PDB file of C-alpha atoms in Angstrom:
ATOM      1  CA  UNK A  52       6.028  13.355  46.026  1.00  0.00           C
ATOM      2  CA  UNK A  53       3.733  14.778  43.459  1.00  0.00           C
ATOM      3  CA  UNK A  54       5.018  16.840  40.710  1.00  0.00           C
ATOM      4  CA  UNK A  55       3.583  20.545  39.767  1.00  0.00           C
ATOM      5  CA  UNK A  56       0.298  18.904  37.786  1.00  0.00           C
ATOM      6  CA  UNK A  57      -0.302  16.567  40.513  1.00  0.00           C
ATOM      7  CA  UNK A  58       1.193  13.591  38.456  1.00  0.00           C
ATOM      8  CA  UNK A  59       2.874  10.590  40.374  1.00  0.00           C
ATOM      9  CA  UNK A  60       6.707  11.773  39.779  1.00  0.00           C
ATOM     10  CA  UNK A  61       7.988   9.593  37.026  1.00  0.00           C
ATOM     11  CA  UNK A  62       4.455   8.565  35.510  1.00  0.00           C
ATOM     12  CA  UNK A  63       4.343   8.416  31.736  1.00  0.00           C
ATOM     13  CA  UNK A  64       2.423  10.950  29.216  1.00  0.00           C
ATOM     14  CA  UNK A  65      -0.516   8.982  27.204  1.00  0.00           C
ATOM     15  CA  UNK A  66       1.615  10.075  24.435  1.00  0.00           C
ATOM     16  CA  UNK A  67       4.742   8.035  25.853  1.00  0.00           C
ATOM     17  CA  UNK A  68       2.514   4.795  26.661  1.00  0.00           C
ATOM     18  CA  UNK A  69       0.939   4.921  22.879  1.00  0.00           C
ATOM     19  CA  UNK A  70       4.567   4.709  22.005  1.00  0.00           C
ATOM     20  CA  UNK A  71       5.472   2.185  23.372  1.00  0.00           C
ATOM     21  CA  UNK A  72       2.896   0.143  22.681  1.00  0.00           C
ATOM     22  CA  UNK A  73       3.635   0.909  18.958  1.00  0.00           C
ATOM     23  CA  UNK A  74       7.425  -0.180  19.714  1.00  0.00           C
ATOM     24  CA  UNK A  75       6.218  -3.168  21.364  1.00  0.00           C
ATOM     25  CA  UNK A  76       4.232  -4.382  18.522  1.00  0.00           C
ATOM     26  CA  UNK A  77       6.125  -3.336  15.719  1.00  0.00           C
ATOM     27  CA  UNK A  78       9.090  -5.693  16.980  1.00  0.00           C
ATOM     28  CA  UNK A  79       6.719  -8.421  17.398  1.00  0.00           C
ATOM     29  CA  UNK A  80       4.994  -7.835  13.895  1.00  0.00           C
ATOM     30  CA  UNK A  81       8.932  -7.179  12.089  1.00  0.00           C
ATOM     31  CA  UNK A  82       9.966 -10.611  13.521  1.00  0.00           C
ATOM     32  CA  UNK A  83       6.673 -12.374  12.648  1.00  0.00           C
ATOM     33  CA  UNK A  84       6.902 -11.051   9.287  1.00  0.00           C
ATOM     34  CA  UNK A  85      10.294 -11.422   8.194  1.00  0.00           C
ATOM     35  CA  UNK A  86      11.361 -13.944  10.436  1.00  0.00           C
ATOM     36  CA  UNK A  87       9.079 -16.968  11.138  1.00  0.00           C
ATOM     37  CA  UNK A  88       8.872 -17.386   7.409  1.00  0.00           C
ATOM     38  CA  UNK A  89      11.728 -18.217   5.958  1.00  0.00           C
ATOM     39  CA  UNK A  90      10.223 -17.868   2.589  1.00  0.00           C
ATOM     40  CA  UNK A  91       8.984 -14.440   3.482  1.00  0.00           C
ATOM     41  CA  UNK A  92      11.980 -12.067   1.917  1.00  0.00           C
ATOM     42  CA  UNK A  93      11.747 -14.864  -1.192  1.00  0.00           C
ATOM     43  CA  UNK A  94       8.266 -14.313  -1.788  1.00  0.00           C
ATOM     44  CA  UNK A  95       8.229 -10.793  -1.415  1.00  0.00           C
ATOM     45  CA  UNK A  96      10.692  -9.990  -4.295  1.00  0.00           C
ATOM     46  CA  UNK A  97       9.804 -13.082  -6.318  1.00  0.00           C
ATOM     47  CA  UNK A  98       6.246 -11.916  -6.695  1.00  0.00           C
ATOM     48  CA  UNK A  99       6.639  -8.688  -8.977  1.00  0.00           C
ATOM     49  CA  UNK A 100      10.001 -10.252 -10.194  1.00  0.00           C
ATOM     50  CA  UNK A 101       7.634 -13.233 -11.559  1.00  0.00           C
ATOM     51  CA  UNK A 102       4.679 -10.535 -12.923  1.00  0.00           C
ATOM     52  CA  UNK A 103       7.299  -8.372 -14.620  1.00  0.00           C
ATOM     53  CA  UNK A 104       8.948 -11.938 -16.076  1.00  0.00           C
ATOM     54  CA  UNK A 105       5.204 -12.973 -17.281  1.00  0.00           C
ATOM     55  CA  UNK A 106       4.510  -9.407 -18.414  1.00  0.00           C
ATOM     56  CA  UNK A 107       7.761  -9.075 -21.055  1.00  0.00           C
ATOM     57  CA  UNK A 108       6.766 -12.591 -22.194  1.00  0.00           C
ATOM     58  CA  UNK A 109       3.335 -11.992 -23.327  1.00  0.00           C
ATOM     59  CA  UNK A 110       4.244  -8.526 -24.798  1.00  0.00           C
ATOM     60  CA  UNK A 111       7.504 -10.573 -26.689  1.00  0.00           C
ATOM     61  CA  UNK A 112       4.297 -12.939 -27.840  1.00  0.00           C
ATOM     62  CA  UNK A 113       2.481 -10.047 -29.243  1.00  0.00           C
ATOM     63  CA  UNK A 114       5.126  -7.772 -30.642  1.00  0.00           C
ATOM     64  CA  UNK A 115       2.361  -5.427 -30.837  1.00  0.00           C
ATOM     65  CA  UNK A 116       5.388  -2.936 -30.807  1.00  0.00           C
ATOM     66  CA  UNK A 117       5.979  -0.382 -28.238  1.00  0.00           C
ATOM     67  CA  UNK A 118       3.015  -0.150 -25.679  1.00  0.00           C
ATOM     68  CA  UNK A 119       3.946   2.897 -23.603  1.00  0.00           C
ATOM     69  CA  UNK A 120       4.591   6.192 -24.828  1.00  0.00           C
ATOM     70  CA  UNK A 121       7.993   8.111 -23.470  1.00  0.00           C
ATOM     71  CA  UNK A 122       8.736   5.219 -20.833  1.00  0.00           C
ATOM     72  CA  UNK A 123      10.467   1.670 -21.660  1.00  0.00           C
ATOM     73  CA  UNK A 124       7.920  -1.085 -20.674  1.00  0.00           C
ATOM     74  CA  UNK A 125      10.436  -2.704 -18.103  1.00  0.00           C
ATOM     75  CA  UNK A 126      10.889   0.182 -15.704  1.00  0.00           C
ATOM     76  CA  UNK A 127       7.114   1.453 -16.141  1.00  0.00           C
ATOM     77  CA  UNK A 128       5.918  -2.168 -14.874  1.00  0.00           C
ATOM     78  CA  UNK A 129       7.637  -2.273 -11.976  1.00  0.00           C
ATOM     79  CA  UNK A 130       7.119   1.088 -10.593  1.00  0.00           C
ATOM     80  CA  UNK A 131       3.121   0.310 -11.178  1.00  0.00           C
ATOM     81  CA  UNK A 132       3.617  -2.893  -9.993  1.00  0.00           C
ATOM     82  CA  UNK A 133       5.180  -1.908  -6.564  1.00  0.00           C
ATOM     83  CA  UNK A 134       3.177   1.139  -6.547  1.00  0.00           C
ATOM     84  CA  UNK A 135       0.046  -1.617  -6.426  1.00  0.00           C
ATOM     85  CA  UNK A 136       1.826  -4.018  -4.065  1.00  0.00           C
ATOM     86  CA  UNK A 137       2.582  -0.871  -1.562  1.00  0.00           C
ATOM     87  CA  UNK A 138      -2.163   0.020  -1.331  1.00  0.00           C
ATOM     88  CA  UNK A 139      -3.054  -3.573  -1.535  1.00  0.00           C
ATOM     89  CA  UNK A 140      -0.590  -5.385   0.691  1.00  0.00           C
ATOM     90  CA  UNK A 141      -1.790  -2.536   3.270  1.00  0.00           C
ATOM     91  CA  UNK A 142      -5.278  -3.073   2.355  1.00  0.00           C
ATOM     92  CA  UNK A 143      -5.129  -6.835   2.791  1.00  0.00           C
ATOM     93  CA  UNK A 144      -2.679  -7.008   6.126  1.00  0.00           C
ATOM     94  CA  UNK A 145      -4.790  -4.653   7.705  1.00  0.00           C
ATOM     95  CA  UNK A 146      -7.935  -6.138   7.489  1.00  0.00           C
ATOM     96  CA  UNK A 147      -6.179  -9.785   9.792  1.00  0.00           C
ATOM     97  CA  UNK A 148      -4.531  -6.775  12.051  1.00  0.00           C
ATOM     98  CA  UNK A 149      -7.219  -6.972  14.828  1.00  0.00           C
ATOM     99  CA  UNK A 150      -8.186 -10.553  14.766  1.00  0.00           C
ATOM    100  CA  UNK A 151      -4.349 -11.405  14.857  1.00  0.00           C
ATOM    101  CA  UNK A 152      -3.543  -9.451  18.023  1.00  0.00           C
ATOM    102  CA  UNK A 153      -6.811  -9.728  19.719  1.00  0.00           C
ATOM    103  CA  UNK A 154      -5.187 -11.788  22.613  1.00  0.00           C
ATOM    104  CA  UNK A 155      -3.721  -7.800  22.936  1.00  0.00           C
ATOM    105  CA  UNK A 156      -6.110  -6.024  23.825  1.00  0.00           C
ATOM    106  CA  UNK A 157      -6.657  -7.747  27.484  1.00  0.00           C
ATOM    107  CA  UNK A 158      -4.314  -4.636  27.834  1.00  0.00           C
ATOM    108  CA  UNK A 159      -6.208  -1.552  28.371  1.00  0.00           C
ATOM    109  CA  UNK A 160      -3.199   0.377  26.625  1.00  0.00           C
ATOM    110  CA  UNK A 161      -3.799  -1.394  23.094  1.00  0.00           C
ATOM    111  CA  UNK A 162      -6.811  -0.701  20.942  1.00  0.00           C
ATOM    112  CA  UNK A 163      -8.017  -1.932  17.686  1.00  0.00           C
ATOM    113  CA  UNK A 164      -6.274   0.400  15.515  1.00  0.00           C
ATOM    114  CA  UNK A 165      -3.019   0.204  16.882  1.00  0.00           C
ATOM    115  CA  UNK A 166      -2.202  -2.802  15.020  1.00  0.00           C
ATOM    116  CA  UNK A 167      -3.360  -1.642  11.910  1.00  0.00           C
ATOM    117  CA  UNK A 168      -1.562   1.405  12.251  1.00  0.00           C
ATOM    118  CA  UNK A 169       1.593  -1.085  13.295  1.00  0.00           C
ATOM    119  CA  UNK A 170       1.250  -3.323  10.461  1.00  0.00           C
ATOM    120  CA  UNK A 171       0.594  -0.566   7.781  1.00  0.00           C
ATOM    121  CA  UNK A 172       3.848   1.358   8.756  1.00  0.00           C
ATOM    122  CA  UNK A 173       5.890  -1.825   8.577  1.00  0.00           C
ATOM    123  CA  UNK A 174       4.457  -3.629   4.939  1.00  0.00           C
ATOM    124  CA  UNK A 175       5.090   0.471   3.692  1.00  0.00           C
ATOM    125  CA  UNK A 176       8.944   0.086   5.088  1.00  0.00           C
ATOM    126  CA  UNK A 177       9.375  -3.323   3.688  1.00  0.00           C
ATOM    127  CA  UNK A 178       8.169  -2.793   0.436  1.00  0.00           C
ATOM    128  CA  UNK A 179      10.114   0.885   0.084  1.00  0.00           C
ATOM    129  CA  UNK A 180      13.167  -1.413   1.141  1.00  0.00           C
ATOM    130  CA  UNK A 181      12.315  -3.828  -2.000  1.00  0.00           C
ATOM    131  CA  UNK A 182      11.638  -1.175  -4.362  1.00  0.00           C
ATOM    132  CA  UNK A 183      14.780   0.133  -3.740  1.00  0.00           C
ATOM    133  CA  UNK A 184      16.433  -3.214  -4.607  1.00  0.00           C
ATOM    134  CA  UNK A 185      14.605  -2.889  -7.719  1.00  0.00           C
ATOM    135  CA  UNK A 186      15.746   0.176  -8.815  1.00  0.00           C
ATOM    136  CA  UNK A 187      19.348  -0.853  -8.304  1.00  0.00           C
ATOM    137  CA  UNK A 188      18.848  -3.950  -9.615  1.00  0.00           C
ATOM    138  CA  UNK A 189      17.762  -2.245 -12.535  1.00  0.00           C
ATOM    139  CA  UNK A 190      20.128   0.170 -12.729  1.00  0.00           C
ATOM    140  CA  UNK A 191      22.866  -2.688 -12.824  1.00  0.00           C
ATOM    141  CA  UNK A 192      20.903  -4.511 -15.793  1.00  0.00           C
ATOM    142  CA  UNK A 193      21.060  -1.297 -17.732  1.00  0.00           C
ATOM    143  CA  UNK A 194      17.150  -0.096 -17.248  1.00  0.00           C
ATOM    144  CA  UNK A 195      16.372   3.291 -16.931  1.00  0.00           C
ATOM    145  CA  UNK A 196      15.395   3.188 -13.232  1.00  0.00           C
ATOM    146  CA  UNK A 197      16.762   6.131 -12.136  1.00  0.00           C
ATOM    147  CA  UNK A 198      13.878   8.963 -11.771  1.00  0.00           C
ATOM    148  CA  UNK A 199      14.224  12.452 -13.378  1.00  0.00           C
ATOM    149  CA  UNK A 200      12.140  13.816 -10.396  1.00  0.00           C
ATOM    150  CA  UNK A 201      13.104  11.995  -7.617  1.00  0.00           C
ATOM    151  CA  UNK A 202      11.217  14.256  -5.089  1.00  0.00           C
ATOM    152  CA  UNK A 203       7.771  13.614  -7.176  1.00  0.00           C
ATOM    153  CA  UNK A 204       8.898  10.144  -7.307  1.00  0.00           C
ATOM    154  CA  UNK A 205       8.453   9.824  -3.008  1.00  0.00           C
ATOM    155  CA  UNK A 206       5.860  12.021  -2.958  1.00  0.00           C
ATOM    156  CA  UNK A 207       3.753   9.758  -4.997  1.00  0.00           C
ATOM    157  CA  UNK A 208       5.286   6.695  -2.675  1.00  0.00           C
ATOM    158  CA  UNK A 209       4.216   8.207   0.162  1.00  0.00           C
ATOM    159  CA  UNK A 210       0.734   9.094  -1.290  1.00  0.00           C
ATOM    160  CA  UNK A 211       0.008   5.651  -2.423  1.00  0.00           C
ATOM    161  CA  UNK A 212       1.531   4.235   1.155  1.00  0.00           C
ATOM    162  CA  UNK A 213      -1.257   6.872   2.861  1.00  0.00           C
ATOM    163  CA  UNK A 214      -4.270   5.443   0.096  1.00  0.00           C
ATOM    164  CA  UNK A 215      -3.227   1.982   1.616  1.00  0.00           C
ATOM    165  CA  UNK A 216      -3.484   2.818   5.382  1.00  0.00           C
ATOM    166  CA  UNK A 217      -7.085   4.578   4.488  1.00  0.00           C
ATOM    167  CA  UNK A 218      -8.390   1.153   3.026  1.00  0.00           C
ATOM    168  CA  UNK A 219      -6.651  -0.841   5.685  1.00  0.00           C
ATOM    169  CA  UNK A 220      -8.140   1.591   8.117  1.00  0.00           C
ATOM    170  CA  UNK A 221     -11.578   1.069   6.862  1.00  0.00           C
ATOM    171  CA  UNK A 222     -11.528  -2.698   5.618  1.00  0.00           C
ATOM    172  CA  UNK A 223     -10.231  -3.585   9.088  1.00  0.00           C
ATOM    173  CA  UNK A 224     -13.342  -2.545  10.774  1.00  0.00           C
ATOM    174  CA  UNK A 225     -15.604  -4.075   8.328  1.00  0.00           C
ATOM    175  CA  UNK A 226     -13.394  -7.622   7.756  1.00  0.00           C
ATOM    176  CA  UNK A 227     -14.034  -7.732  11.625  1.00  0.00           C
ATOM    177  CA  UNK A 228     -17.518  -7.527  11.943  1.00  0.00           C
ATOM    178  CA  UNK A 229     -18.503  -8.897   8.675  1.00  0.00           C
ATOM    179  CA  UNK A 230     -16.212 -11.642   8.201  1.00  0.00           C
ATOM    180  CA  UNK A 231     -17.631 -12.038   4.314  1.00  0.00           C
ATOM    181  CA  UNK A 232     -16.642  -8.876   3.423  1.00  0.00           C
ATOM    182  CA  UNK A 233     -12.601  -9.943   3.517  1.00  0.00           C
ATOM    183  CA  UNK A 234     -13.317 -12.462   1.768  1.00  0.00           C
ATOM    184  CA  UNK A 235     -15.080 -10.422  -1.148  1.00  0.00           C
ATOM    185  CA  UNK A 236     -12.257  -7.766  -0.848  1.00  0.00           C
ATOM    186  CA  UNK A 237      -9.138 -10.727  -1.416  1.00  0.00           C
ATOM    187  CA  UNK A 238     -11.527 -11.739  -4.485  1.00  0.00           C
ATOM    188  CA  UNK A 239     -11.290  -8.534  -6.371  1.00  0.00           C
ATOM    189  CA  UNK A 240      -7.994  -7.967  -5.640  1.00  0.00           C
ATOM    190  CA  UNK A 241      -6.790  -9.494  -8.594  1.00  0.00           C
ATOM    191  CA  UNK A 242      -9.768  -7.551 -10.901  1.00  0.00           C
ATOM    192  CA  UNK A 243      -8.577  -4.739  -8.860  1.00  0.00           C
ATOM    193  CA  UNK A 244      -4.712  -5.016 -10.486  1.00  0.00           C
ATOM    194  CA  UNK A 245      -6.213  -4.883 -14.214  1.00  0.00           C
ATOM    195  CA  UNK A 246      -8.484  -1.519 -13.986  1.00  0.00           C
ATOM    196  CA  UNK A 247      -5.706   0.009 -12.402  1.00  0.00           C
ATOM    197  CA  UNK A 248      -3.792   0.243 -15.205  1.00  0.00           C
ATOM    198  CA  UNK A 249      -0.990  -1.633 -13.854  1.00  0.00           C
ATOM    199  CA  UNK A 250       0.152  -4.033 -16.061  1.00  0.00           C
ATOM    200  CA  UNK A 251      -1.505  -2.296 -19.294  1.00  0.00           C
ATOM    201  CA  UNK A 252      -1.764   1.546 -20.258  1.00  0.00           C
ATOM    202  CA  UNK A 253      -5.462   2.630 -19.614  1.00  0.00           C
ATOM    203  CA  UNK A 254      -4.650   5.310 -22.694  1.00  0.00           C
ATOM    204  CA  UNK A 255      -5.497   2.765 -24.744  1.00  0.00           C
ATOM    205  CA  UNK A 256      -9.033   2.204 -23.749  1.00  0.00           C
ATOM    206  CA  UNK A 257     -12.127   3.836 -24.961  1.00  0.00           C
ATOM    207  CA  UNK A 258     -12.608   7.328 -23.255  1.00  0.00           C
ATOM    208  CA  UNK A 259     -16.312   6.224 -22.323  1.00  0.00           C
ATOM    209  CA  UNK A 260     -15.226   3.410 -20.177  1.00  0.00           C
ATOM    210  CA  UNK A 261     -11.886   5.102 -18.960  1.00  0.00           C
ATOM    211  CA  UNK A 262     -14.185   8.144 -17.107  1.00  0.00           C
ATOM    212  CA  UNK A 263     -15.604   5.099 -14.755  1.00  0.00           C
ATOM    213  CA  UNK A 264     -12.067   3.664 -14.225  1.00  0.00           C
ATOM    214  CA  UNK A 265     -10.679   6.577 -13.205  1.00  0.00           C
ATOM    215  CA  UNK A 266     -13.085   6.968 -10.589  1.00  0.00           C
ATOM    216  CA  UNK A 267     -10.278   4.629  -8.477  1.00  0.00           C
ATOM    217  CA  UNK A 268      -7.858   6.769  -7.206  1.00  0.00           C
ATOM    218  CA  UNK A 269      -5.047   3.974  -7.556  1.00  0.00           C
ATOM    219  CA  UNK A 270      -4.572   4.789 -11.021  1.00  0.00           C
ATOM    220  CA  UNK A 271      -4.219   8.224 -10.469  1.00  0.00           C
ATOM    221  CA  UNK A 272      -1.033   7.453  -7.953  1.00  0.00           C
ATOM    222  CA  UNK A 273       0.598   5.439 -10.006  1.00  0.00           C
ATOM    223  CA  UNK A 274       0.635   7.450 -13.066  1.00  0.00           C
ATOM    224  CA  UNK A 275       2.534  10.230 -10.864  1.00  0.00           C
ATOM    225  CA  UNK A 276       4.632   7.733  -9.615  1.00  0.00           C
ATOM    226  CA  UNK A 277       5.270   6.907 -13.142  1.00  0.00           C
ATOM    227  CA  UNK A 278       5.923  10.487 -14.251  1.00  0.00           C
ATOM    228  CA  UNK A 279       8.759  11.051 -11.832  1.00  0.00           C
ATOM    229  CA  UNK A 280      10.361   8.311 -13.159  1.00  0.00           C
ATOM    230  CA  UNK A 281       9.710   9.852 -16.846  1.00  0.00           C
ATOM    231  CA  UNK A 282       9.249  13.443 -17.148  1.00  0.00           C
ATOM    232  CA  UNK A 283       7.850  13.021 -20.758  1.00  0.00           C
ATOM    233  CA  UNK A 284       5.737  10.512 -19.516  1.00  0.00           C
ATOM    234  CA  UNK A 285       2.060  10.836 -20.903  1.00  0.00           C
ATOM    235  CA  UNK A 286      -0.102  10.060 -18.275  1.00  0.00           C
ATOM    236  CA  UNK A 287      -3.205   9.017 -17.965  1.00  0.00           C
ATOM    237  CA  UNK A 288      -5.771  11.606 -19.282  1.00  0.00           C
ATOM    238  CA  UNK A 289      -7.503  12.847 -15.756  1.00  0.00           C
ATOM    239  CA  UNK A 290      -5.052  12.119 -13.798  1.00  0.00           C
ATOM    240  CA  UNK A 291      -5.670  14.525 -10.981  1.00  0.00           C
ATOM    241  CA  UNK A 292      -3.456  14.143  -6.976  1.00  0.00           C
ATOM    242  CA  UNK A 293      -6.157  16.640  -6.050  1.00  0.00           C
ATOM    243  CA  UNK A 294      -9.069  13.798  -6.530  1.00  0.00           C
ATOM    244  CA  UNK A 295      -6.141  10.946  -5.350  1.00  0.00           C
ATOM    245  CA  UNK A 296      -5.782  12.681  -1.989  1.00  0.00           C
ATOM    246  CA  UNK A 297      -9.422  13.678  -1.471  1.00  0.00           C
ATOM    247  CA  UNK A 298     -10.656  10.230  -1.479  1.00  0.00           C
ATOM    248  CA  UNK A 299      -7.397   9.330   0.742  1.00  0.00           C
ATOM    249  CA  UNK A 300      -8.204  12.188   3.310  1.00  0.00           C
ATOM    250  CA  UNK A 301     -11.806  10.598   3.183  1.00  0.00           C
ATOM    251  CA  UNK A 302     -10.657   6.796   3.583  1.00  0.00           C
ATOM    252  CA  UNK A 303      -8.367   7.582   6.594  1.00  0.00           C
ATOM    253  CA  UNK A 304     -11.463  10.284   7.971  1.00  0.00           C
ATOM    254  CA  UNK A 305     -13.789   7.442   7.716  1.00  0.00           C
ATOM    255  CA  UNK A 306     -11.376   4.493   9.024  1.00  0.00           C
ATOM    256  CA  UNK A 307     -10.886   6.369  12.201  1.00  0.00           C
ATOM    257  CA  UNK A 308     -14.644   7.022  12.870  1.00  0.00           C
ATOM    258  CA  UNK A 309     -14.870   3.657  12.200  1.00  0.00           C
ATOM    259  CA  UNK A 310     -12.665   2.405  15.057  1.00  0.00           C
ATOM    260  CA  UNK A 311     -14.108   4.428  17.222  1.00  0.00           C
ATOM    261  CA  UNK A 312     -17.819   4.017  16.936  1.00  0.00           C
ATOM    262  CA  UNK A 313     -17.190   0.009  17.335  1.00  0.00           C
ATOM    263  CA  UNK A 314     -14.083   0.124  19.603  1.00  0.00           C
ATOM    264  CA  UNK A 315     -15.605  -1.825  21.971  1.00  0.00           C
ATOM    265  CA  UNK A 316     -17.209  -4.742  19.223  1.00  0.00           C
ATOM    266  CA  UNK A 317     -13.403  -5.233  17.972  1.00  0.00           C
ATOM    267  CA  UNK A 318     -12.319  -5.745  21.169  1.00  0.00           C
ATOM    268  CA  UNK A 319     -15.052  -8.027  22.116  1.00  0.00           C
ATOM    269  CA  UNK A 320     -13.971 -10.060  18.819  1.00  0.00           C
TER     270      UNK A 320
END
């Protein structure tokens, strides 16, 4: 018996199907990722624990004195650190999304992006889960990790988690089809973690060559992350969310063109 829009009774809404593909594939990406390694929780904290570790030391070398202005070092390297980790780890997972689940789309219900989309939204709850560890770890040790605007604090997180879905997005399409790409875009990853002002204040620089490095719109993320942590915080001079979410919005526009102009090449992949 058909039902009023002519629907087999009981037949599911595209909208219902989607979902459960998403379901699907996020329990089979959770219990790749944090199961079949099981190094992969280790790894995942020891990282920034091991950049922050390397960080103090070198500054301890220098005893060039206090480096940031109205934050203690500590606190304001590991909110720029796992402000970093949050847009590249999306970045870099999504670009192996589609090659890794191509078996998947023999399945008329999965596309391309679905992965990405899958993979992005789990490496963004994984890494909030570890920053929170931080921040009560920290808290315990004494650091001032609690933020004095906690709702500009998420709003930045959430930002910086969108900026990483844009560029996995778009760097999923292009890894694909131009497999030297990926490897050019794992090269300047590291490059990409020093002219963003993560581990070192770009105030410092000359105001020539910090107009061109503000042009990346990581920077200007993590310096609001960095100011809801301290509200006397002196960020970054140019810092602007307006800029930071226009090249997002533009990332994420063009990532979805993208995958649908050459939804049929990533599935022949």
């Amino acid at each position: 018996m058909a039902n009023v829009r002519g629907a087999p009774k009981g037949a599911r809404t595209p909208w219902q199907v989607t979902r459960s593909v998403w379901y699907a594939m996020f329990m089979r990406e959770a219990l790749s990722r944090t199961m079949a390694d099981r190094m992969g929780w280790f790894w995942m904290i020891f990282e920034p624990v091991a950049m922050v570790g390397i960080m103090i030391a070198i500054r301890s070398f220098i005893r060039g004195g206090r480096l940031v202005v109205n934050a203690e070092f500590i606190p304001w390297l590991i909110a720029g650190l796992m402000g970093f980790f949050l847009v590249r780890e999306g970045m870099l997972r999504g670009m192996g999304a589609i090659e890794g689940n191509s078996a998947l789309f023999a399945y008329r219900q999965v596309q391309p992006i679905d992965p990405v989309l899958v993979r992005n939204f789990l490496e963004g709850m994984l890494r909030s889960f570890v920053f929170l560890i931080f921040i009560g770890g920290g808290l315990m040790l004494g650091l001032d990790m609690y933020p004095d605007n906690a709702v500009r604090v998420m709003a930045a997180w959430l930002s910086l988690w969108c900026l990483g879905l844009g560029l996995g997005l778009v760097t999923s399409v292009a890894a694909t089809l131009v497999p030297e790409v990926g490897r050019v875009i794992r090269m300047l990853s590291l490059p990409l973690l020093i002219i963003s002002g993560v581990i070192l204040p770009l105030n410092q620089l000359p105001h020539w060559l910090l107009e061109y490095l503000m042009l990346n719109p990581i920077p200007h993320g993590l310096e609001t992350l960095r100011l809801g942590f301290f509200e006397n915080y002196e960020v970054v001079h140019g810092t602007s969310m307006l800029y930071f979410w226009l090249v997002t919005l533009s990332l994420n526009a063009l990532g979805l063109v993208m995958h649908l102009r050459f939804v049929d090449r990533l599935k022949a992949k």
